[in-house]
mmCIF file of C-alpha atoms in Angstrom:
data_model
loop_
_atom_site.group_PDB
_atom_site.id
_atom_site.type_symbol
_atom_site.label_atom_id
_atom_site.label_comp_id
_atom_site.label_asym_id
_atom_site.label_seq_id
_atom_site.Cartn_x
_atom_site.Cartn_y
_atom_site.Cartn_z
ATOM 1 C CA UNK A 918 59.899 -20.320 -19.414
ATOM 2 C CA UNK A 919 61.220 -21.278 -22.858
ATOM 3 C CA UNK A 920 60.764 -25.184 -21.569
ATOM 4 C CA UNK A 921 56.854 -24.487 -20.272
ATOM 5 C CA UNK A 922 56.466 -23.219 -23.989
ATOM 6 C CA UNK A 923 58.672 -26.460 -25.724
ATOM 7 C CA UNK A 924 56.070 -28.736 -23.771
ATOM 8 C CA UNK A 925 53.062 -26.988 -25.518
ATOM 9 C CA UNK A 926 54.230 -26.821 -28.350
ATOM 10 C CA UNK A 927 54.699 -30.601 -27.782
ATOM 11 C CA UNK A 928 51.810 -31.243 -26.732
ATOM 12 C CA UNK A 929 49.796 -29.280 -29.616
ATOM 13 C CA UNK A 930 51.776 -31.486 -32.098
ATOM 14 C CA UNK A 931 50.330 -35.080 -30.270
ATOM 15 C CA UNK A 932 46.988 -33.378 -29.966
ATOM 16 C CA UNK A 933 46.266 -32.647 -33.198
ATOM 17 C CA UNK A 934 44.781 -28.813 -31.805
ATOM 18 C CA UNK A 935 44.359 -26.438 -29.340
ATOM 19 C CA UNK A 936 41.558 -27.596 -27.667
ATOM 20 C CA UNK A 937 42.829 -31.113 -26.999
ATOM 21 C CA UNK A 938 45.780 -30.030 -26.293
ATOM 22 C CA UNK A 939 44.744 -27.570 -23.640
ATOM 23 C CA UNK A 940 42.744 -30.235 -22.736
ATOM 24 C CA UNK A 941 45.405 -33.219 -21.989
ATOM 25 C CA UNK A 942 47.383 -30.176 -19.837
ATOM 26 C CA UNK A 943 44.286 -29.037 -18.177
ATOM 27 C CA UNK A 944 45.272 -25.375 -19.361
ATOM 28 C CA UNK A 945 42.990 -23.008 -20.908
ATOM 29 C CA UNK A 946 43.091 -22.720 -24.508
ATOM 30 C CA UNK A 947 44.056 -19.137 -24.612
ATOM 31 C CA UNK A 948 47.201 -20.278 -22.552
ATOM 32 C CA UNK A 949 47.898 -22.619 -25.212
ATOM 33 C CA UNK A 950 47.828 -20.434 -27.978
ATOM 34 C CA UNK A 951 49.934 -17.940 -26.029
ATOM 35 C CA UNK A 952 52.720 -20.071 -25.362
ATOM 36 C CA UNK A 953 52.963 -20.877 -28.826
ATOM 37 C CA UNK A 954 52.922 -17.201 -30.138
ATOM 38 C CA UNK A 955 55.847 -16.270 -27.333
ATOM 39 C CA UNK A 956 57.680 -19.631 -28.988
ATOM 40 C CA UNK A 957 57.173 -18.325 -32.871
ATOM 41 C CA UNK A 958 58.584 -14.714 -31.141
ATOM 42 C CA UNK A 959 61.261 -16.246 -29.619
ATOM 43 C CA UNK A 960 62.517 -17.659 -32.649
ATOM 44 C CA UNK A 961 61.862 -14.611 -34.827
ATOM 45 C CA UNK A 962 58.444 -14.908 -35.647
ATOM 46 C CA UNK A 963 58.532 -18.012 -37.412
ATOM 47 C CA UNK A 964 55.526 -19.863 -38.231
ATOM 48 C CA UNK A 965 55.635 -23.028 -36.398
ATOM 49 C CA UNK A 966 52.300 -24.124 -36.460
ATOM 50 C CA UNK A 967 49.367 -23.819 -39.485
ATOM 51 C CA UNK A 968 45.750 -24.426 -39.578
ATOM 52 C CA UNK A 969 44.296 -26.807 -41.767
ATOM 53 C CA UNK A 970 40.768 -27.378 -41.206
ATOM 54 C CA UNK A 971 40.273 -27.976 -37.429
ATOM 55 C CA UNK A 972 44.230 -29.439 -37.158
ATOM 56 C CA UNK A 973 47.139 -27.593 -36.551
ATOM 57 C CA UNK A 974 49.983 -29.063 -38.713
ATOM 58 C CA UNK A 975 53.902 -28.329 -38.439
ATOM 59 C CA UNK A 976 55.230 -25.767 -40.937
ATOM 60 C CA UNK A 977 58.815 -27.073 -42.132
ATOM 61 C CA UNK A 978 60.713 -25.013 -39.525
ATOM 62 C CA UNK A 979 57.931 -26.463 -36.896
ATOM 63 C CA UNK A 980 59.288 -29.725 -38.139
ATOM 64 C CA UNK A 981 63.187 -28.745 -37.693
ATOM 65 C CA UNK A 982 61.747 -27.032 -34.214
ATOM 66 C CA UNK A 983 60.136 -30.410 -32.723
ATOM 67 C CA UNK A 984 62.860 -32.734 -33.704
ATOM 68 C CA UNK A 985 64.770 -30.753 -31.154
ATOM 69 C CA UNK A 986 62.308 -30.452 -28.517
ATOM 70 C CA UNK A 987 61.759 -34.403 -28.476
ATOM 71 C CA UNK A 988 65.617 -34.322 -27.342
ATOM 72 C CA UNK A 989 65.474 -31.916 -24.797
ATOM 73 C CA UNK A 990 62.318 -32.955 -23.294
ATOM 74 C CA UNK A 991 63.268 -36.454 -23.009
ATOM 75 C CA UNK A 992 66.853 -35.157 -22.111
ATOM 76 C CA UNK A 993 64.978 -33.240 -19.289
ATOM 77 C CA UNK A 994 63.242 -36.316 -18.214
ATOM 78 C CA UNK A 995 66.217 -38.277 -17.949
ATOM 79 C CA UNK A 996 68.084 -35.618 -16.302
ATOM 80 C CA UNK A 997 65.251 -35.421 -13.169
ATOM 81 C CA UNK A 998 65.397 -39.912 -13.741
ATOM 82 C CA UNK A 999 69.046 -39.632 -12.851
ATOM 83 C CA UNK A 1000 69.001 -37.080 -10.312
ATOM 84 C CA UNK A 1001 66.125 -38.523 -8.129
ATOM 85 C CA UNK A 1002 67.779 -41.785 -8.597
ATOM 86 C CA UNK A 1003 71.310 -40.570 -7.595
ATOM 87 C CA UNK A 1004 69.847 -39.245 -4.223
ATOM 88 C CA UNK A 1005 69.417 -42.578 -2.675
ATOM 89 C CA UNK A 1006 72.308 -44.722 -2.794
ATOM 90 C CA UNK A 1007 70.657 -47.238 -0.278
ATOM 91 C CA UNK A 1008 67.331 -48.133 0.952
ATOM 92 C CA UNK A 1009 67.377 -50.267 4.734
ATOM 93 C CA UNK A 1010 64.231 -51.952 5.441
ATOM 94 C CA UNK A 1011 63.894 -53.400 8.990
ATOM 95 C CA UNK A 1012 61.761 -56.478 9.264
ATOM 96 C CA UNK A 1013 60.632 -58.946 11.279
ATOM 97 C CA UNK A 1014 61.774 -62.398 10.703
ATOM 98 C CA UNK A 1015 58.416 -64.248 8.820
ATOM 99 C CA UNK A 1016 58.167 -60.965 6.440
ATOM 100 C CA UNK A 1017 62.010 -61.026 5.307
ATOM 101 C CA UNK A 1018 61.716 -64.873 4.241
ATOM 102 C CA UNK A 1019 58.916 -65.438 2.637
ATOM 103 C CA UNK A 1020 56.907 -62.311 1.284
ATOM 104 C CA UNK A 1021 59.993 -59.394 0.317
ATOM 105 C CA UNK A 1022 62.023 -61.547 -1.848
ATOM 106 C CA UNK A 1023 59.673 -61.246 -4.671
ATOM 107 C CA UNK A 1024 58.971 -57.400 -4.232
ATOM 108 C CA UNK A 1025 62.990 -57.117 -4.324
ATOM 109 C CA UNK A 1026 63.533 -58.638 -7.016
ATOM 110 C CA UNK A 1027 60.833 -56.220 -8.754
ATOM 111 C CA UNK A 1028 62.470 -52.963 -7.346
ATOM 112 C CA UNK A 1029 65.803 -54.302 -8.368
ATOM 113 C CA UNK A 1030 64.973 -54.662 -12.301
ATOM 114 C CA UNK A 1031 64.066 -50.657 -12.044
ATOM 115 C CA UNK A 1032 66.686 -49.817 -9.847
ATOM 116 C CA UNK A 1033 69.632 -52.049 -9.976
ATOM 117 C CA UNK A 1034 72.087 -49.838 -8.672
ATOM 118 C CA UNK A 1035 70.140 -48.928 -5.076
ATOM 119 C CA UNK A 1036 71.571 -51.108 -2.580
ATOM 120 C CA UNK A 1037 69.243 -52.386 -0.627
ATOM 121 C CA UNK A 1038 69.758 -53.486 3.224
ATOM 122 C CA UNK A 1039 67.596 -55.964 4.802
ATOM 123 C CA UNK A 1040 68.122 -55.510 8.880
ATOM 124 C CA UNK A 1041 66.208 -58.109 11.006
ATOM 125 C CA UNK A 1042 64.231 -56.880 14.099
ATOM 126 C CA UNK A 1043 61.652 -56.899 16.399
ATOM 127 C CA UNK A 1044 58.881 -54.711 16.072
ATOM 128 C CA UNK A 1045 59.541 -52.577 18.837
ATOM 129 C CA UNK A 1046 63.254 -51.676 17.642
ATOM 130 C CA UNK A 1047 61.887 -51.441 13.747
ATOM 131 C CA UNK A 1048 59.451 -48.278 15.078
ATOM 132 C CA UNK A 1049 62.401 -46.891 16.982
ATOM 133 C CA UNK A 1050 65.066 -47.116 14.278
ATOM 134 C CA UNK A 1051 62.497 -45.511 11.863
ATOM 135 C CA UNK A 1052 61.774 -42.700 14.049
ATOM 136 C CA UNK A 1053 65.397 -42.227 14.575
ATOM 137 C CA UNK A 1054 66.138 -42.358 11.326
ATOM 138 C CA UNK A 1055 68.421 -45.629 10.926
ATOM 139 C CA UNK A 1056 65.585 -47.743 8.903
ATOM 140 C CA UNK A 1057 63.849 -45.502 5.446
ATOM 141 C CA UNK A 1058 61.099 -48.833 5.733
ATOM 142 C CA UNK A 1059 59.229 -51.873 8.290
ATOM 143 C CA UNK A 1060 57.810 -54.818 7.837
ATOM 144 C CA UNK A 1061 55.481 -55.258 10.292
ATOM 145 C CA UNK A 1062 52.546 -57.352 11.825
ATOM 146 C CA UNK A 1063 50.277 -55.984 14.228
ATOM 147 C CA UNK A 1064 47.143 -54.331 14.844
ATOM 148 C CA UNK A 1065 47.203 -51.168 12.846
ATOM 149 C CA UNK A 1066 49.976 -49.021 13.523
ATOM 150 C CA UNK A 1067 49.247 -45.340 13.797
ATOM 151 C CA UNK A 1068 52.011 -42.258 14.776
ATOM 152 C CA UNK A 1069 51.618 -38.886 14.036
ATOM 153 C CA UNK A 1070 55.318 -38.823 11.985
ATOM 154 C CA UNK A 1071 54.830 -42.145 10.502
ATOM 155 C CA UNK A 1072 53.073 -43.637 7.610
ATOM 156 C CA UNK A 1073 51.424 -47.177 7.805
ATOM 157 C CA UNK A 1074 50.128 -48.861 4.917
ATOM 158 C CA UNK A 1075 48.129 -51.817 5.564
ATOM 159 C CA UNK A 1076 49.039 -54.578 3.067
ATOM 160 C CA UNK A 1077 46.869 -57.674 4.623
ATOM 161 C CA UNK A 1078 44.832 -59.281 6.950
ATOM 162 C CA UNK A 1079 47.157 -61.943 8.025
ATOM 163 C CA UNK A 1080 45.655 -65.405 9.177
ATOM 164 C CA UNK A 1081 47.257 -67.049 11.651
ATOM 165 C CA UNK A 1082 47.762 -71.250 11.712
ATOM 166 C CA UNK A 1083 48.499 -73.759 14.796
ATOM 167 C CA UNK A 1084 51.518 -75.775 13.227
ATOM 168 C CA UNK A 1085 51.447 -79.596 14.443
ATOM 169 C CA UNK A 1086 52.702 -82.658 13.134
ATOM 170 C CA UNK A 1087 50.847 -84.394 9.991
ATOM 171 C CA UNK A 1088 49.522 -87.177 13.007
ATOM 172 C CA UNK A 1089 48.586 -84.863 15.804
ATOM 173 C CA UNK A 1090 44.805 -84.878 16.911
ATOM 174 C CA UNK A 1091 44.557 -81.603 16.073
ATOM 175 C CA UNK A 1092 44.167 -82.433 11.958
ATOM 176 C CA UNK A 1093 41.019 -83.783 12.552
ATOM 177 C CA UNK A 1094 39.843 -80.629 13.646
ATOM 178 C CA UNK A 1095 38.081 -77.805 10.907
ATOM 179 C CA UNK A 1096 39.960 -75.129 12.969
ATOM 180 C CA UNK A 1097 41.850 -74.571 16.684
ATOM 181 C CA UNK A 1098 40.274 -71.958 19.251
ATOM 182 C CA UNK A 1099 42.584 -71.008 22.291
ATOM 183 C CA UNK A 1100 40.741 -73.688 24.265
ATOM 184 C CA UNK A 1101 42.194 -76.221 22.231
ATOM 185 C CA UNK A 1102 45.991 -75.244 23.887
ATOM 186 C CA UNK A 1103 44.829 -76.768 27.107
ATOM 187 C CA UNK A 1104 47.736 -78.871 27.930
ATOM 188 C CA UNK A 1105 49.284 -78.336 25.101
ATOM 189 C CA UNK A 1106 53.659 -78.450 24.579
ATOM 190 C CA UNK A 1107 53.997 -75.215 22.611
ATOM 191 C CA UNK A 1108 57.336 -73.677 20.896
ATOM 192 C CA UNK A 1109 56.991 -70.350 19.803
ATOM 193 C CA UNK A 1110 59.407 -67.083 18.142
ATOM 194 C CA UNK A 1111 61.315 -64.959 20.866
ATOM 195 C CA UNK A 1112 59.822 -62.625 22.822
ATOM 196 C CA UNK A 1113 59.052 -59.264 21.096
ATOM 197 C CA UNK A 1114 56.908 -60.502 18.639
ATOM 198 C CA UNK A 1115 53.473 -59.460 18.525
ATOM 199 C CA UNK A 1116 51.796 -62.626 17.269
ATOM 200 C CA UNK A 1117 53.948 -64.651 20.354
ATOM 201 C CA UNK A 1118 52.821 -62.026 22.657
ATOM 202 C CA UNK A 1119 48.968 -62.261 21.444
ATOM 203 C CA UNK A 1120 48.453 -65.959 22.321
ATOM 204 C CA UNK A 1121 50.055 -66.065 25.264
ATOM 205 C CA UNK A 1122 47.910 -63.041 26.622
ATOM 206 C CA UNK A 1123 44.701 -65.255 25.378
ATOM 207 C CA UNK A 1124 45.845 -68.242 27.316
ATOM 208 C CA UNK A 1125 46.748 -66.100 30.810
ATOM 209 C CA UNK A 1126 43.190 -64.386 30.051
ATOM 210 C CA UNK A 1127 41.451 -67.832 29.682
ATOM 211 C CA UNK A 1128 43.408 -69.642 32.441
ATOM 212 C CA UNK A 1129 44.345 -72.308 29.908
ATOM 213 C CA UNK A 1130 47.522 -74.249 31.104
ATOM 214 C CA UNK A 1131 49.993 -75.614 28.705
ATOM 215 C CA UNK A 1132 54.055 -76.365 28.671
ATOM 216 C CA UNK A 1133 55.797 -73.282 26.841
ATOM 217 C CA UNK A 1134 59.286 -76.020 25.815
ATOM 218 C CA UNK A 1135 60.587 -73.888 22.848
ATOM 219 C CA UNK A 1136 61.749 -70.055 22.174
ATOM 220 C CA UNK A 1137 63.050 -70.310 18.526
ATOM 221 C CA UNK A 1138 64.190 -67.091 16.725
ATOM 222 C CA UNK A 1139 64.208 -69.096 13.416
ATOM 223 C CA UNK A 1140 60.975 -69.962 11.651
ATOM 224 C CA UNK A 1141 62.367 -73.041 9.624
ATOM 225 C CA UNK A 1142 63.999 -74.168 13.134
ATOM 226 C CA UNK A 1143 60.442 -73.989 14.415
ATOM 227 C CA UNK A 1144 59.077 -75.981 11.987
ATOM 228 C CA UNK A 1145 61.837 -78.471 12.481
ATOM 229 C CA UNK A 1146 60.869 -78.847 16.299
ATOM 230 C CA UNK A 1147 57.210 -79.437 15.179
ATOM 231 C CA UNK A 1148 58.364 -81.775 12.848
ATOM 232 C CA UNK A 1149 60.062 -83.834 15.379
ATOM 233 C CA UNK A 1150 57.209 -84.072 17.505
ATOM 234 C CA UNK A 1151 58.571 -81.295 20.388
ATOM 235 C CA UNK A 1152 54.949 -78.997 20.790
ATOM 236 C CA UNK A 1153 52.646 -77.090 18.560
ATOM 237 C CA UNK A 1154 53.343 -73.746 16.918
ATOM 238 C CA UNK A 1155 51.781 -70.650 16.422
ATOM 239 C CA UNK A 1156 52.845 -68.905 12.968
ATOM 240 C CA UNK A 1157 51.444 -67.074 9.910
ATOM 241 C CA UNK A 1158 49.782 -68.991 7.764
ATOM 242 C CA UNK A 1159 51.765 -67.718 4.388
ATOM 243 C CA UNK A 1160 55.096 -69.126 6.065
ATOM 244 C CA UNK A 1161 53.479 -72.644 6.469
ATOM 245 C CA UNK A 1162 52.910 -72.853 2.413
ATOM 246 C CA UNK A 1163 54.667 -75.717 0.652
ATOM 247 C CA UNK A 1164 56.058 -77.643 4.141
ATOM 248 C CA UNK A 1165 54.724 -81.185 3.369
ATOM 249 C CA UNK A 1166 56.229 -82.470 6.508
ATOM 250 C CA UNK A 1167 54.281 -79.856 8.824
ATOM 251 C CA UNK A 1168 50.458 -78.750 8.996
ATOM 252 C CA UNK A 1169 48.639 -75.727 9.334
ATOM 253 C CA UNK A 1170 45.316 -75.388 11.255
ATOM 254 C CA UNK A 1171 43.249 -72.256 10.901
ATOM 255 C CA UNK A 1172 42.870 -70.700 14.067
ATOM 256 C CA UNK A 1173 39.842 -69.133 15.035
ATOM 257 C CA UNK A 1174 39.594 -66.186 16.979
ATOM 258 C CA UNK A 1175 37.614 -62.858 16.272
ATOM 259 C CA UNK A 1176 39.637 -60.363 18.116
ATOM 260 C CA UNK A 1177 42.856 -61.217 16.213
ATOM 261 C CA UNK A 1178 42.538 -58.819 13.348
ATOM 262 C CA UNK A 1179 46.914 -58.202 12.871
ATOM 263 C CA UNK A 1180 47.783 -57.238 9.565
ATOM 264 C CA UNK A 1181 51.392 -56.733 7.468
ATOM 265 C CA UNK A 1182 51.731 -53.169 7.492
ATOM 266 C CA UNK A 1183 54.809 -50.934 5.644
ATOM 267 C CA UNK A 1184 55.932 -48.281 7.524
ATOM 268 C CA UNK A 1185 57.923 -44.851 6.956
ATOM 269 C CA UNK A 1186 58.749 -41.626 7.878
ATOM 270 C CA UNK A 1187 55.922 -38.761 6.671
ATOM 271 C CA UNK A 1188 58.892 -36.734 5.773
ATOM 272 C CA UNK A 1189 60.867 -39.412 3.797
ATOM 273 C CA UNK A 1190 57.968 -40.734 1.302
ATOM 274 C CA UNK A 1191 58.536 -38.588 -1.445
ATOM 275 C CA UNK A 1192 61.264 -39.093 -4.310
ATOM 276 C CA UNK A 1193 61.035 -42.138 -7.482
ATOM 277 C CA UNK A 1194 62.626 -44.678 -5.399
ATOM 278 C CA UNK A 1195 61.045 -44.556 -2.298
ATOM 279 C CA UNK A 1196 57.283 -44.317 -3.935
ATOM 280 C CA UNK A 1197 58.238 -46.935 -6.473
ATOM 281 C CA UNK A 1198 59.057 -49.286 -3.500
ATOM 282 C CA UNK A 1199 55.705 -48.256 -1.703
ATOM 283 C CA UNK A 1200 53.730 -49.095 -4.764
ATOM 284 C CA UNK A 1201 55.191 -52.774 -5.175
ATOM 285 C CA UNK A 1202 54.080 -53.497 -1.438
ATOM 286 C CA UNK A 1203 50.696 -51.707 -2.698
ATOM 287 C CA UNK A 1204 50.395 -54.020 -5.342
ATOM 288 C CA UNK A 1205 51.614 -57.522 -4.009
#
């Protein structure tokens, strides 16, 4: 109890008064001045506290008092810092391939400068094995993109719309185009990611449902070996457009279709979201 009463006292001190000071801890004021009454009993009925005009000022053993209760209340801080902290030892994110390279380095790199001694495992996956190992508990985070994800027992937050790009050569016909539709495949050589992921599994489903024919040549599991292939003239690709950014020797073509609405999503257990780490984590992918 004696701590409840150190951080009004506290509080009355940065306040200036009472009122504002019941105000800032949404407590009534009566509450206010009681706590600070059971403080003065506590440590023999010592004035801590004196009126003058509508401020309350420290008495000289007030001052003595508060110079203590800094310490402890920032040693009580530190103390739940530490503990929450020392809980989790290791955070494992599962991911799919496009998300690990190019848009979690930079949120890393953020969570690393708060938490530098949180190891953090990146594990590579399809989608289908990231929602499994989450629900079994082998993954505290995925990286995702999909239509929105929803699961009674776990959390999705939606980070993005993603756009999607048709990846060809700098001389293919397709540049002259303002965007690709799925017609536009007809006939096309195409290379695309391994099966399991969603975006892969998306187009192809549009072509069967449109009766477009095309060559399927290439099932890369690496984006940059994708690229490569395109680059050397082997088919057209199919990838996110935030992975295409900066690649002179390749070029993205919006693709234009109105039921494609996939987005990056973070996922995690309902039960496992609270605790510093984890929420500081969740708000860097809120933010980015």
């Amino acid at each position: 109890m004696e701590l409840l009463y150190f951080k009004t006292f506290a509080q009355v001190v940065k306040s200036g008064n009472y009122t504002r000071a019941a105000y800032a801890l949404d407590y009534a004021q009566s509450s206010v001045t009681t706590h600070i009454q059971k403080l003065e009993e506590i440590y023999g009925g010592i004035r801590l506290l004196e009126r003058h005009g509508k401020s309350m000022e420290l008495t000289p053993a007030g001052e003595l008092l508060y110079s203590y209760v800094e310490k402890m209340l920032s040693l009580y801080e530190e103390s739940h810092q530490r503990l929450s902290t020392q809980e989790v030892k290791t955070v494992r994110v599962g991911s799919i391939e496009t998300l690990a390279i190019y848009e979690l380095p930079n949120i890393l790199a953020e969570f690393k400068k708060k938490y530098p001694d949180v190891m953090v495992q990146i594990i590579p996956d399809s989608e289908e094995i990231i929602i499994e190992k989450i629900y079994n508990k082998d993954l505290d985070f995925g990286l995702i993109i999909d239509k929105p994800f929803k699961s009674e027992r776990i959390n999705s937050l939606s980070l993005k719309k993603q756009a999607m790009q048709v990846v060809v050569p700098p001389d293919h016909a397709f540049t002259k185009e303002d965007f690709i539709t799925i017609d536009d495949f007809k006939n096309e050589t195409i290379i695309l990611t391994e099966e399991g992921c969603t975006y892969r599994a998306y187009l192809l489903k549009q072509l069967e449902r449109n009766h477009i024919d095309f060559t399927l040549s290439m099932e890369l599991s690496s984006i940059e070996t994708i690229k490569k292939a395109i680059q050397n003239k082997w088919g057209v690709g199919f990838l996110p457009a935030f992975s295409i950014k900066g690649h002179e020797e390749v070029v993205g073509m919006p693709f234009q279709d109105e039921n494609f609405q996939f987005y990056s999503q973070l996922l995690y257990r309902k039960s496992s979201s609270h605790g510093s780490v984890y929420q500081y984590l969740i708000s860097l992918f809120q933010k980015a």
